Coordinates of C-alpha atoms and ligand atoms in Angstrom, one line a residue:
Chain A
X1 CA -30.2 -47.5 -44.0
X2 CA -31.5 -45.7 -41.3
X3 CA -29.6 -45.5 -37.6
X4 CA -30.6 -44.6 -34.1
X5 CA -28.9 -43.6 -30.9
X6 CA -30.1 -45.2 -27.9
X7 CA -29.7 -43.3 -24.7
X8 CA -26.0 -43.0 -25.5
X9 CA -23.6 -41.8 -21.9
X10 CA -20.1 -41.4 -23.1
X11 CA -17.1 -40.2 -20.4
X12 CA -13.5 -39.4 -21.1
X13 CA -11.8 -40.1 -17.5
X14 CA -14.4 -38.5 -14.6
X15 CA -15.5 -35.9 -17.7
X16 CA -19.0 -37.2 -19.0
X17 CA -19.1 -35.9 -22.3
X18 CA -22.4 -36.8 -23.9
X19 CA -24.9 -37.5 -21.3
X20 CA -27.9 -40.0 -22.5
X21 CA -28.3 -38.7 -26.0
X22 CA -31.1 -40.4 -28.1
X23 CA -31.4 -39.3 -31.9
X24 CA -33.1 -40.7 -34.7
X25 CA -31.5 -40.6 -37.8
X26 CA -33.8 -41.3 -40.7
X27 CA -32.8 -42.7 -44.2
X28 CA -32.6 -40.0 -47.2
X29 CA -31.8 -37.2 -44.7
X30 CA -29.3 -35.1 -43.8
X31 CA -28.8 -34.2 -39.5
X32 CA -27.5 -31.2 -38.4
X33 CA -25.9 -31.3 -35.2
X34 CA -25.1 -28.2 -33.3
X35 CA -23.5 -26.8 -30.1
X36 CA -21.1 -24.8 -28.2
X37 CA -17.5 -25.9 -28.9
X38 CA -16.5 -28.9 -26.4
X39 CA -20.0 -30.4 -26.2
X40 CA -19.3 -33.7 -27.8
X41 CA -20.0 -33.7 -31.2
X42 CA -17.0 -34.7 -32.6
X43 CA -17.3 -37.8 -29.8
X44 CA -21.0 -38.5 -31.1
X45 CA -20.0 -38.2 -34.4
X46 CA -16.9 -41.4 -34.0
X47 CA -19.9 -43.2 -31.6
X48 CA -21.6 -43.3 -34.6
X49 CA -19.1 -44.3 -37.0
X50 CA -17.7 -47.2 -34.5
X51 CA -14.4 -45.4 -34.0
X52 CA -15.0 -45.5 -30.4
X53 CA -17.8 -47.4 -28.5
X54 CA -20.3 -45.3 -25.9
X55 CA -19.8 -46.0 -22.4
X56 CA -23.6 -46.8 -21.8
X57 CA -26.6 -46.7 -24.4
X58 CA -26.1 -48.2 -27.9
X59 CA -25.6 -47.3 -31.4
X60 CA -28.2 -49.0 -33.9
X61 CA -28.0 -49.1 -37.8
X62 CA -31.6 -50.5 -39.1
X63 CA -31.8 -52.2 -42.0
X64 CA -28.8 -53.6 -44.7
X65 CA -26.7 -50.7 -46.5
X66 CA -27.1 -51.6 -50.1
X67 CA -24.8 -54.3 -51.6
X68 CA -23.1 -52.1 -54.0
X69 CA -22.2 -50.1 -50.7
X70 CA -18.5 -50.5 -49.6
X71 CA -17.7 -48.4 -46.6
X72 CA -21.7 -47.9 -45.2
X73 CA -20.6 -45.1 -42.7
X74 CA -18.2 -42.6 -44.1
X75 CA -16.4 -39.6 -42.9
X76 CA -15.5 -36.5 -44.0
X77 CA -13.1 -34.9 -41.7
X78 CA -12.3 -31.1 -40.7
X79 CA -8.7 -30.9 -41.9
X80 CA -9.3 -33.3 -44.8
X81 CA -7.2 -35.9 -44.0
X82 CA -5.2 -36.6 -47.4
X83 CA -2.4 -38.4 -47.9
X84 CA 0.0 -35.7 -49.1
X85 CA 1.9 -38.4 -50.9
X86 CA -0.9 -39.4 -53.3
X87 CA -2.6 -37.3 -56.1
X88 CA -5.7 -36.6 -56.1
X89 CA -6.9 -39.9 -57.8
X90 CA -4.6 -41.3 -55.5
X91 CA -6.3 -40.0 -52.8
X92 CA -9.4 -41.7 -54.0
X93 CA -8.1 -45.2 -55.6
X94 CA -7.2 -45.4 -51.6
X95 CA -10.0 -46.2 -50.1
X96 CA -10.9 -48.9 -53.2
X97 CA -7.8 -50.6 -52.8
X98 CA -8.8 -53.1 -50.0
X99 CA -12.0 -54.3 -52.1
X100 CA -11.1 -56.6 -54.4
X101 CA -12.2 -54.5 -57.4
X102 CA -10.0 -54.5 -60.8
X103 CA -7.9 -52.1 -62.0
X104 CA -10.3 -50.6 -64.5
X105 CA -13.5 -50.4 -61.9
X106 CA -11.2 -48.7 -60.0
X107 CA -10.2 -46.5 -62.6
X108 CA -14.1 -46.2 -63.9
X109 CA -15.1 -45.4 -59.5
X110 CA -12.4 -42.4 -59.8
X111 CA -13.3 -40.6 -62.8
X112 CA -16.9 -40.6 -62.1
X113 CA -16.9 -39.5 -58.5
X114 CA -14.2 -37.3 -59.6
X115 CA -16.6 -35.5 -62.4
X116 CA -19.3 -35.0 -59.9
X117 CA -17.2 -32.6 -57.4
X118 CA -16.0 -31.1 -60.7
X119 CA -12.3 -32.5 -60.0
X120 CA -11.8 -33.8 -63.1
X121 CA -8.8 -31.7 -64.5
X122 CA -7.4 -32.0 -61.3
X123 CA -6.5 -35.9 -61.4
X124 CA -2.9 -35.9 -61.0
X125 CA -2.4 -32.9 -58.4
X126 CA -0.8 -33.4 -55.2
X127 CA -2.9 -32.3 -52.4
X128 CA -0.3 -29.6 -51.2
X129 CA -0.8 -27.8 -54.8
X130 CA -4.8 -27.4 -54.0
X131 CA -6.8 -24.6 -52.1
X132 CA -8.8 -25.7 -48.8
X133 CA -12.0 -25.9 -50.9
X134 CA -10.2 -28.1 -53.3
X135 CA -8.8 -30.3 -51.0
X136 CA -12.5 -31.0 -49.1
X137 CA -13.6 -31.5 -52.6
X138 CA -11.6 -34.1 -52.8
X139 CA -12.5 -35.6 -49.3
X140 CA -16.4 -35.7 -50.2
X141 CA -15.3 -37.3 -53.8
X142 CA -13.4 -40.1 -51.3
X143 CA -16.3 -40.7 -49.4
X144 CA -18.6 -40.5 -52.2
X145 CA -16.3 -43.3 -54.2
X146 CA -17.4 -45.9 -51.6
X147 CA -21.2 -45.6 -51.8
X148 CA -21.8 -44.8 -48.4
X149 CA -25.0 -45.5 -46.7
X150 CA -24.5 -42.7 -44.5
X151 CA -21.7 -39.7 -44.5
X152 CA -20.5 -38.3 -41.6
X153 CA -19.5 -34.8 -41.4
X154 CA -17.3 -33.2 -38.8
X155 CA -17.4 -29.4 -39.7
X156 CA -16.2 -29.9 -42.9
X157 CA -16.4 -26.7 -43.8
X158 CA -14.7 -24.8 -40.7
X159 CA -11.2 -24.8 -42.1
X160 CA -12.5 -22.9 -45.1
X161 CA -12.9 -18.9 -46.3
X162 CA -16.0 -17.5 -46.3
X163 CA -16.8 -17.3 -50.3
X164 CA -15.4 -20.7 -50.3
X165 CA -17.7 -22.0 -47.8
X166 CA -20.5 -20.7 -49.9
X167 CA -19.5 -22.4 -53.0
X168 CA -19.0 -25.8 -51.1
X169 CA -22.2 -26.0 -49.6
X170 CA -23.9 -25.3 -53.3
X171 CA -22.4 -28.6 -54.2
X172 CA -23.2 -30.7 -50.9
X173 CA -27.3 -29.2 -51.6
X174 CA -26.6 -30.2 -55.6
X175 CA -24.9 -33.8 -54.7
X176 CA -28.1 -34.3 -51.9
X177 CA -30.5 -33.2 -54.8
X178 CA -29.2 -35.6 -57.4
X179 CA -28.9 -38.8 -55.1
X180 CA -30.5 -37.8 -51.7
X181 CA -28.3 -39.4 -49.1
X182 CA -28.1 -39.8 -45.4
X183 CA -26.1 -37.8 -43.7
X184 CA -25.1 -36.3 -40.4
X185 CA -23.7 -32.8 -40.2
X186 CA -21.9 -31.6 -37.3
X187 CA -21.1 -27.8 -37.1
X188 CA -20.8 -25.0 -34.9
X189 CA -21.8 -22.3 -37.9
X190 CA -25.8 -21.8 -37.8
X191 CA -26.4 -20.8 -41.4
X192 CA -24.7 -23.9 -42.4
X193 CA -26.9 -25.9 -40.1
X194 CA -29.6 -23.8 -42.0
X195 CA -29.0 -24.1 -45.4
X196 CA -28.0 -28.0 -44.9
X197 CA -30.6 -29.8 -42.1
X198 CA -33.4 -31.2 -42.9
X199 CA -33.5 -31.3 -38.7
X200 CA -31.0 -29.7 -36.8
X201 CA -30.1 -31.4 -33.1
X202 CA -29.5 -28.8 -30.7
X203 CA -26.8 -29.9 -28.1
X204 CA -26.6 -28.5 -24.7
X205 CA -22.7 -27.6 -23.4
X206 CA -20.5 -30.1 -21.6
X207 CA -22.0 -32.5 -21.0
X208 CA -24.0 -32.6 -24.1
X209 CA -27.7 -33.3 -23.8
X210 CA -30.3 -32.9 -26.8
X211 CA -31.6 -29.5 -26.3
X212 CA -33.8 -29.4 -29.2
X213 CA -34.6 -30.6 -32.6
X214 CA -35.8 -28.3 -35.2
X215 CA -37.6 -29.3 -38.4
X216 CA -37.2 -27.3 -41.5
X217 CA -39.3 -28.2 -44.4
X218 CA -38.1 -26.1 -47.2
X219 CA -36.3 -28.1 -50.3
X220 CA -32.5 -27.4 -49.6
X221 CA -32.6 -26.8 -53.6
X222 CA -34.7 -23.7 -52.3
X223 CA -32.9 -22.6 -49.5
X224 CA -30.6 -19.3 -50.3
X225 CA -28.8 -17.5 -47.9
X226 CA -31.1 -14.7 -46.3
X227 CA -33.9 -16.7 -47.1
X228 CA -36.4 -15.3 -44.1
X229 CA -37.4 -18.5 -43.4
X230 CA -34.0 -19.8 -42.5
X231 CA -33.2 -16.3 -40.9
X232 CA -36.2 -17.3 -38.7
X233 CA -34.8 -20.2 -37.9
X234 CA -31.8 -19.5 -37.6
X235 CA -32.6 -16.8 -35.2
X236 CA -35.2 -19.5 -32.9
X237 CA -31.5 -21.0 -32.9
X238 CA -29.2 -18.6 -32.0
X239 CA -31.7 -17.8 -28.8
X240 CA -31.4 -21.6 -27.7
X241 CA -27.7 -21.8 -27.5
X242 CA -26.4 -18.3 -27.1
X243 CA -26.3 -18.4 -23.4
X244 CA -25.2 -22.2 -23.5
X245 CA -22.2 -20.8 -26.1
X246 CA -21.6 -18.2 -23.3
X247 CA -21.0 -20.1 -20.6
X248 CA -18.9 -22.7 -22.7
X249 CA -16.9 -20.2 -23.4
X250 CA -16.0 -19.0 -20.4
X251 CA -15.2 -22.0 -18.6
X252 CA -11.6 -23.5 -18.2
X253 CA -10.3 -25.4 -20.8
X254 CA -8.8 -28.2 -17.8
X255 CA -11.5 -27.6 -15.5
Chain B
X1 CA -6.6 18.5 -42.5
X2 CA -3.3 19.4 -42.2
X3 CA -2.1 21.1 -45.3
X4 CA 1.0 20.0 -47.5
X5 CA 2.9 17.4 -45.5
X6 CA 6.4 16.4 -46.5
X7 CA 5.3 12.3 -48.0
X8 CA 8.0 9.8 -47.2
X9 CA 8.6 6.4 -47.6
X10 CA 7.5 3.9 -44.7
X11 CA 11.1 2.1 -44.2
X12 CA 11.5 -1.2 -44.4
X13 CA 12.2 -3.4 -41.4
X14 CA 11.1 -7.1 -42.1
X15 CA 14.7 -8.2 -43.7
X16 CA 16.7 -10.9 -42.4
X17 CA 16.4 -14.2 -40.6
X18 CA 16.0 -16.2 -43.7
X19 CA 18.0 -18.3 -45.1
X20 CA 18.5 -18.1 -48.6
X21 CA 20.3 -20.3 -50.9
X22 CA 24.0 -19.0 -51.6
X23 CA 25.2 -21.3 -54.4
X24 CA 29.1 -21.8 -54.6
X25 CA 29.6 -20.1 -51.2
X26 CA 30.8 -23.2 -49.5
X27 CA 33.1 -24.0 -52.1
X28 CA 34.3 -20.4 -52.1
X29 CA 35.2 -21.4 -48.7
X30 CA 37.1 -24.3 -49.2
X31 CA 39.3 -23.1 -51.6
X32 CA 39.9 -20.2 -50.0
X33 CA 41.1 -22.3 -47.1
X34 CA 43.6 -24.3 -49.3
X35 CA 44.9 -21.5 -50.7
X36 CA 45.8 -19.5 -47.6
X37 CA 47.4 -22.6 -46.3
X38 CA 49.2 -23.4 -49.5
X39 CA 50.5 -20.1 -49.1
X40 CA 51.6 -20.6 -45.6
X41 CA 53.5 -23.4 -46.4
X42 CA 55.1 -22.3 -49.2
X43 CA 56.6 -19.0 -47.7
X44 CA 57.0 -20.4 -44.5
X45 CA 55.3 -19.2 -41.9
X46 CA 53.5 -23.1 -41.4
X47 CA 56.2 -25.3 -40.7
X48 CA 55.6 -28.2 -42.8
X49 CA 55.6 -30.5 -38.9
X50 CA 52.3 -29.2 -38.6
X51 CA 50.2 -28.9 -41.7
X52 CA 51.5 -31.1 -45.1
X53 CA 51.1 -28.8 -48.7
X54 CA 47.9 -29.0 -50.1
X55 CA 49.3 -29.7 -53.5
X56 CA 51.4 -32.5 -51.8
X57 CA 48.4 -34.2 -51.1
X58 CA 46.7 -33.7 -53.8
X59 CA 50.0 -35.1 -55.8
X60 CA 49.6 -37.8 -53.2
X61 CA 45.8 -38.5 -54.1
X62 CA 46.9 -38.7 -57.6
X63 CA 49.8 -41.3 -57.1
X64 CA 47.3 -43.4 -54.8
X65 CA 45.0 -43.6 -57.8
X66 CA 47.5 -44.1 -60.3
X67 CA 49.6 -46.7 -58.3
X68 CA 45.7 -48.7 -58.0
X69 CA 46.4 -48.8 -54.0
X70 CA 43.4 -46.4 -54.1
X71 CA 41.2 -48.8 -55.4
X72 CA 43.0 -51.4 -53.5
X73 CA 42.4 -49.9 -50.2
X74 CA 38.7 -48.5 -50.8
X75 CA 37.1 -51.6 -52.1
X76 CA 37.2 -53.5 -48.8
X77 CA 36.3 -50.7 -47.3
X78 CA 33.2 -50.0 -49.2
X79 CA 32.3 -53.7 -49.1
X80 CA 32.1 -53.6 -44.7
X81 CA 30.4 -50.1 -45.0
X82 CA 27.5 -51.4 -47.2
X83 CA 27.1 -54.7 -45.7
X84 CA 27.4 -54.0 -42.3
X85 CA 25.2 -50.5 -42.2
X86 CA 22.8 -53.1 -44.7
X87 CA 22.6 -55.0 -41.7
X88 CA 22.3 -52.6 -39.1
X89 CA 19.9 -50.5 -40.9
X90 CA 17.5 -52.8 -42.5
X91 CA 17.0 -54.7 -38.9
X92 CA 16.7 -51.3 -37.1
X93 CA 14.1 -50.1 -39.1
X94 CA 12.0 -53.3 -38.9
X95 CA 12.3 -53.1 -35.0
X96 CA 12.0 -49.7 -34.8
X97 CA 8.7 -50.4 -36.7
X98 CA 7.2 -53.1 -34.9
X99 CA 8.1 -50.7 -31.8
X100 CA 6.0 -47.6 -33.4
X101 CA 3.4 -50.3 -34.7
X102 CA 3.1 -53.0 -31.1
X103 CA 2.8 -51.6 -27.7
X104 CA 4.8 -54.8 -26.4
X105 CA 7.6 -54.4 -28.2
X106 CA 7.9 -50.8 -27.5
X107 CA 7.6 -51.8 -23.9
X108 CA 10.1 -54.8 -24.3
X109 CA 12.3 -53.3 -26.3
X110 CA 13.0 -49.5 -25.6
X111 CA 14.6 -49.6 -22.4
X112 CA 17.0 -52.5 -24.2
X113 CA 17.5 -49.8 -27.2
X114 CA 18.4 -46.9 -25.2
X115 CA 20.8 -49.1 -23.0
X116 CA 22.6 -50.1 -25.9
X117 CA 22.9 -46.9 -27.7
X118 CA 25.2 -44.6 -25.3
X119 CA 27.7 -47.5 -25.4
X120 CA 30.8 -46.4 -27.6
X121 CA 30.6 -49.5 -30.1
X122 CA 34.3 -49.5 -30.3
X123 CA 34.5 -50.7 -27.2
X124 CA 33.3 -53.8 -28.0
X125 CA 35.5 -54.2 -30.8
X126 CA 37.4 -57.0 -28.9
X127 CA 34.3 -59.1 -28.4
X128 CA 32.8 -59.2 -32.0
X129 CA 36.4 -60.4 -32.2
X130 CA 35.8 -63.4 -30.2
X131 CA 32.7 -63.8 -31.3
X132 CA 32.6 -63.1 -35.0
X133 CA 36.3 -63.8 -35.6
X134 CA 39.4 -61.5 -36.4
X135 CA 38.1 -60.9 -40.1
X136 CA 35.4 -59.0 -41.8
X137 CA 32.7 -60.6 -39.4
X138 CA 33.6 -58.6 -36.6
X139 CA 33.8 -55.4 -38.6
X140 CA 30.1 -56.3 -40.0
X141 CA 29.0 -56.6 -36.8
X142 CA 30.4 -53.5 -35.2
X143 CA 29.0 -51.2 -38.0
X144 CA 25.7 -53.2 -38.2
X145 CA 25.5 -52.5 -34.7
X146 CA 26.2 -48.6 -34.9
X147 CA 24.0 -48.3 -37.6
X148 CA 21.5 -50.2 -36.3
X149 CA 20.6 -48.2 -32.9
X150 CA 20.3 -44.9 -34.5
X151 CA 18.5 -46.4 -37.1
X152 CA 15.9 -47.7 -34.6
X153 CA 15.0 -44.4 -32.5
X154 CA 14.9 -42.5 -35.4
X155 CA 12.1 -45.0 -37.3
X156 CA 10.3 -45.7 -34.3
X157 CA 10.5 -41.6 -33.4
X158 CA 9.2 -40.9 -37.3
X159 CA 6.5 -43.8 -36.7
X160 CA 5.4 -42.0 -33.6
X161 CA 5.2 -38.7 -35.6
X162 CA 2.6 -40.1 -38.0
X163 CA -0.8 -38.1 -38.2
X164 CA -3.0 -40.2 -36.2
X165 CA -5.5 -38.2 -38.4
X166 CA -4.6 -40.1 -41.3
X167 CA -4.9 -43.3 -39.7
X168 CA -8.0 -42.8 -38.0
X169 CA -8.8 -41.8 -41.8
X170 CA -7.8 -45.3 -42.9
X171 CA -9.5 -46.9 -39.9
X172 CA -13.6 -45.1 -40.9
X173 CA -12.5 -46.5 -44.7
X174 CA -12.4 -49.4 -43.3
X175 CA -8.9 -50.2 -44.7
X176 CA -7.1 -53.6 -43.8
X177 CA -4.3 -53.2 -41.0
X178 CA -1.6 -54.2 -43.5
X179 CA -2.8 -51.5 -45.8
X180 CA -2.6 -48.9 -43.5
X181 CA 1.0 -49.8 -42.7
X182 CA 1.8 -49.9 -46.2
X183 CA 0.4 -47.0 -47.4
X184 CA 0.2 -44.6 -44.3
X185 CA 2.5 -45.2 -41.7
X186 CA 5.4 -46.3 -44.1
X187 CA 5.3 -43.4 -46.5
X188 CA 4.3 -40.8 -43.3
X189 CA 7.3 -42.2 -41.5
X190 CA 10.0 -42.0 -44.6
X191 CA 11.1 -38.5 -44.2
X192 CA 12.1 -39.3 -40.2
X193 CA 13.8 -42.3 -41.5
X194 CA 15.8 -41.1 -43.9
X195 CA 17.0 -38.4 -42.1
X196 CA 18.0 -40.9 -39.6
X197 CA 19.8 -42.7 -42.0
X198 CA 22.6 -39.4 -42.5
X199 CA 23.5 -39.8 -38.9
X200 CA 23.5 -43.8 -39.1
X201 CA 25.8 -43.9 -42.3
X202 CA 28.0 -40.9 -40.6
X203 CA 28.4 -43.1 -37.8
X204 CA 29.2 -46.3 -40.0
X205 CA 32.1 -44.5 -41.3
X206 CA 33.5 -43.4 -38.2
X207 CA 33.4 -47.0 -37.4
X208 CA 34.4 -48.5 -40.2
X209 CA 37.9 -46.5 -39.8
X210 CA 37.8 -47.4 -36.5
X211 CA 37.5 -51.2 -37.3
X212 CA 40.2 -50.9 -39.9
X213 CA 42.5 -49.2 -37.2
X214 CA 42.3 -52.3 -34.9
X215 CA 43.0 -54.6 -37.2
X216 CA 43.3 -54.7 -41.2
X217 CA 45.1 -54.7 -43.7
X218 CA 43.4 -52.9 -46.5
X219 CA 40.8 -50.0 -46.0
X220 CA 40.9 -46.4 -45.4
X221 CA 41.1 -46.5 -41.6
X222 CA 44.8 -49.3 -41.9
X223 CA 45.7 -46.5 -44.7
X224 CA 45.7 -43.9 -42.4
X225 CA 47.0 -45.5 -39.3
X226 CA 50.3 -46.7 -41.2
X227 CA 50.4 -43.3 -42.7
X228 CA 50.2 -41.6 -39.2
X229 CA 52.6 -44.3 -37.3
X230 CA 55.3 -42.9 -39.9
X231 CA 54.2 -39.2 -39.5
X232 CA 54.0 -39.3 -42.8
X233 CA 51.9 -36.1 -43.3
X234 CA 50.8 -36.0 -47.4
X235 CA 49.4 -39.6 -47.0
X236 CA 47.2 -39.3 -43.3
X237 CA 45.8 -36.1 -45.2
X238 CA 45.0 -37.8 -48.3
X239 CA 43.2 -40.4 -46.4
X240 CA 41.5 -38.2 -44.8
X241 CA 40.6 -36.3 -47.5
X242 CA 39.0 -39.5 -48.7
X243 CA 37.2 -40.1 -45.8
X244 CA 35.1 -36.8 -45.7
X245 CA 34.9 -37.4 -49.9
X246 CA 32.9 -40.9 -48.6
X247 CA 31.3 -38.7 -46.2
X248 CA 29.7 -36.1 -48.9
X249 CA 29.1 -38.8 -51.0
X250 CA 26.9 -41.2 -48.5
X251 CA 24.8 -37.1 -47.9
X252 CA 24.7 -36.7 -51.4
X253 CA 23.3 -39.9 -52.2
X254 CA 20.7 -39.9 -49.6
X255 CA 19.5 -36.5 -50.9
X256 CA 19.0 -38.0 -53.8
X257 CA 16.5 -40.6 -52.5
X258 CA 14.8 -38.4 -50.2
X259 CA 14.4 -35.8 -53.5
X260 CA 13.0 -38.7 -55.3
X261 CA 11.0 -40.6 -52.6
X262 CA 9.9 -36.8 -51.3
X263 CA 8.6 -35.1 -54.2
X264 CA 4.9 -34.8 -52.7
X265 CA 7.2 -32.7 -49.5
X266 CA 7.2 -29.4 -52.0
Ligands
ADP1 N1 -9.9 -39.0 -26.8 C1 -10.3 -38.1 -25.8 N2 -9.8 -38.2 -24.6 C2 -10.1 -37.3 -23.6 N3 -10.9 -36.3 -23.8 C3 -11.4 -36.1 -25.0 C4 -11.1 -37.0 -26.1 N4 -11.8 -36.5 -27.2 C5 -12.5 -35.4 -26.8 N5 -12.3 -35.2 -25.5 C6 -12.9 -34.1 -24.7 O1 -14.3 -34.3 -24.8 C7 -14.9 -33.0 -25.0 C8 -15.8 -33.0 -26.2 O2 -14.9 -33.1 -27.4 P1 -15.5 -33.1 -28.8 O3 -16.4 -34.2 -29.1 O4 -14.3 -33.0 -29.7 O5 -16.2 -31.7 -28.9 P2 -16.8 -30.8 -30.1 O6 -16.5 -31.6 -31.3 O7 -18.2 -30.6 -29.8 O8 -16.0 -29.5 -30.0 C9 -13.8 -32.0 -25.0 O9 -13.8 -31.4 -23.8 C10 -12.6 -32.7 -25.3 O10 -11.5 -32.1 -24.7
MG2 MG1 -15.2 -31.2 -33.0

């Protein structure tokens, strides 16, 4: 399933956050989206997902998710979002719950999805007894449980250590590798958008405009960090938004 | 480099201003207490007007039992604290939940809510009289109605307090409204509810004794009041003793729940 953005205007009061935006989000592929802090991604990112609808321009998905698809666009959230009352499986039976499925497909969803993000010995845990890395391991297996046509990531990463980081974003390129999925990947962190896009959308500050978009066509199965040709990149990046991150940076928060 | 200097210990400053568990210290207390006032007593220097022997009152506590007035007087009692704060709790947490869950009823109904709750509910004793009859309805209805305010700004507060993350969460899984209820705002809102239920049930004591006061026969709060019309100093104590026994008892038992219904809370 593949989805587009349509000249998308989006305002919060007399503040126009995303300013016509038009993006192109091919099936199979994952979109990075970057920019200064407080240039909308976050808002473009719930546009997209229909937790909020733009204020001009429209949000297109193209084609039908596949049948066996429960929850076509799924997020994964900053700070997790788990229900600290469930275990892990818990946390992932959840989102099945509402689909009419028996117990044992249920059961059957879990443990596989489960396996794949290396959870497995971790079935019963209660999310406060699991690291950061842990715990957005257990966010992607959520999403991953309901088949999603496309995943929606909103710096899923940020809330985690360094080496931790690292290690997470090894299993997003080995998850993409063995079923390529759609994706878009918001983040503020370049070498993420680097070792992750297969195009990276530049966004200007407040009010977001696309800026740019960058193509990278190394394999993400290739892609290591301090590869030079994501250091290239990464650098033609840094130069496009540093004096944009700049000025974000100094403005008032309330102006 | 400087040659040889005298190496000494960085000292440590970071102690204090936690608290830390202290079992048996509250008891310690207590006891203490008893003691210094059994002492008093017995030598003298507390006139026996003004505080009655702890060991009379125990002895007291001891007759009550034996003499089955105890059980005699505590069963009603019991009977109008659980049905009416049954009442008043089970319908304040339902309105305090549609008032956390529907933007008209928390418009409707707030302002009604925080009228009612600064009224002393004894006051209207006389009323539920009239209206519910001199018997145990009124009584239900004055504790169902003191439980039942507290009960509602605490649920609706704790409903409030739930992160809207999670929900929004439920909302991109595409989970059905009841669902989300059920199995977000329910469980996110249980610890604010519970804790509003220790204030509710200490309330529906107070009243309960209150209620016997004005008009019973049997119960804790017609115990004391006969006791204290006679000055009769051994027997108001024991009652009262009772009473703050009910009290610790009502905390105890809701610690329980909340340490079984909290686990995930560490
Ligand atoms: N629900 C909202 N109501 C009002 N303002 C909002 C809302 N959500 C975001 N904003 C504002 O919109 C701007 C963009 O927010 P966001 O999309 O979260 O940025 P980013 O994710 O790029 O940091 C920020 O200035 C933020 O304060
Ligand atoms: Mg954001």
């Amino acid at each position: 399933m593949e989805m587009t953005l349509d000249h998308i205007t989006h305002r919060y009061g007399d503040m126009t956050v995303l300013d016509d935006v038009s993006l192109r989000i091919p099936a199979g592929e994952i979109l990075c989206v970057i920019g200064p802090s407080g240039c909308g991604k976050s808002t473009l990112l719930r546009l997209l997902g229909g937790l909020e609808t733009p204020d001009e321009g429209r949000v297109l998905q193209l084609g039908e998710p596949p049948s066996d698809c429960l929850n076509p666009l799924t997020y994964v959230f900053q700070d997790f979002a788990l229900l600290p009352w469930r275990s892990v499986a818990g946390n992932v039976s959840l989102v099945l719950e509402d689909h009419g499925l028996g117990r044992a497909a249920r059961r059957g969803i879990v443990a596989d999805v489960l396996a794949r993000t290396g959870l497995g010995d971790f079935h019963d845990a209660l999310p406060r007894q699991l690291s950061g890395g842990m715990k957005q391991r257990v966010a992607i297996a959520r999403a991953l449980a309901v088949n999603p046509a496309v995943l929606l990531l909103d710096e899923p990463l940020s809330a985690l250590d360094a080496q931790t980081r690292e290690l997470l974003m090894e299993d997003l390129v080995s998850l993409w590798t063995r079923v390529p999925f759609t994706g878009v990947y918001v983040t503020h962190n370049l070498a993420e958008a680097v070792r992750l896009g297969h195009r990276i959308a530049v966004l200007s500050r407040r009010p977001g405009r696309l800026r740019d978009l960058v193509e990278i066509d190394l394999p993400l199965a290739e892609r290591r960090p301090g590869h030079p040709a994501l250091e290239a990149v990464q650098a033609q990046l840094w130069s496009l938004i540093r004096e944009e991150a700049q000025a974000a940076d100094k403005e008032l928060a309330d102006a | 480099m400087p040659e040889a200097q005298a190496a000494r210990a960085v000292p440590f400053r970071g102690g204090g201003f936690r608290p830390v568990a202290k079992r048996g210290i509250g008891l310690a207390v207590f006891a203490v207490l008893l003691l210094v006032i059994e002492w008093g007593t017995r030598a003298g220097w507390i006139s026996n007007l003004t505080l009655p022997r702890p060991s009379d009152v125990g002895a007291t506590l001891v007759e009550l039992w034996q003499s089955g007035m105890l059980v005699s007087h505590m069963t009603p009692s019991l009977t109008r604290l659980v049905v009416g704060s049954l009442m008043g709790v089970s319908a304040g947490i339902a309105l305090g939940l549609a008032i956390g869950l529907f933007s008209y009823a928390r418009a409707g109904l707030v302002p009604l809510v925080s009228a009612l709750f600064p009224i002393p509910k004894i006051a209207l004793l006389p009323l539920f009289v009239i209206w519910f009859g001199i018997d145990e309805g009124s009584k239900y209805a004055l504790i169902a109605l003191g439980t039942f305010t507290p009960t509602v700004v605490a649920t609706f507060g704790a409903v409030d307090n739930v992160d809207r993350g999670l929900i929004r969460m439920g909302q991109s899984f595409g989970l059905r409204w009841t669902s989300i209820v059920g199995k977000i705002v329910l469980p996110g809102a249980l610890p604010g509810i519970l804790s509003g239920l220790r204030v509710s049930l200490a309330i529906g004591i107070i009243l309960l004794v209150a209620a016997e006061m004005l008009g019973a026969e049997h119960g804790i709060g017609a115990y004391i009041l006969q006791a204290g019309s006679l000055y009769d100093l051994e027997r108001l104590f024991a009652g009262v003793v009772i009473l703050s026994a009910l009290g610790v008892l009502v905390s105890w038992g809701i610690g329980l729940i909340e340490k079984r219904l909290l686990r995930w809370r560490s």
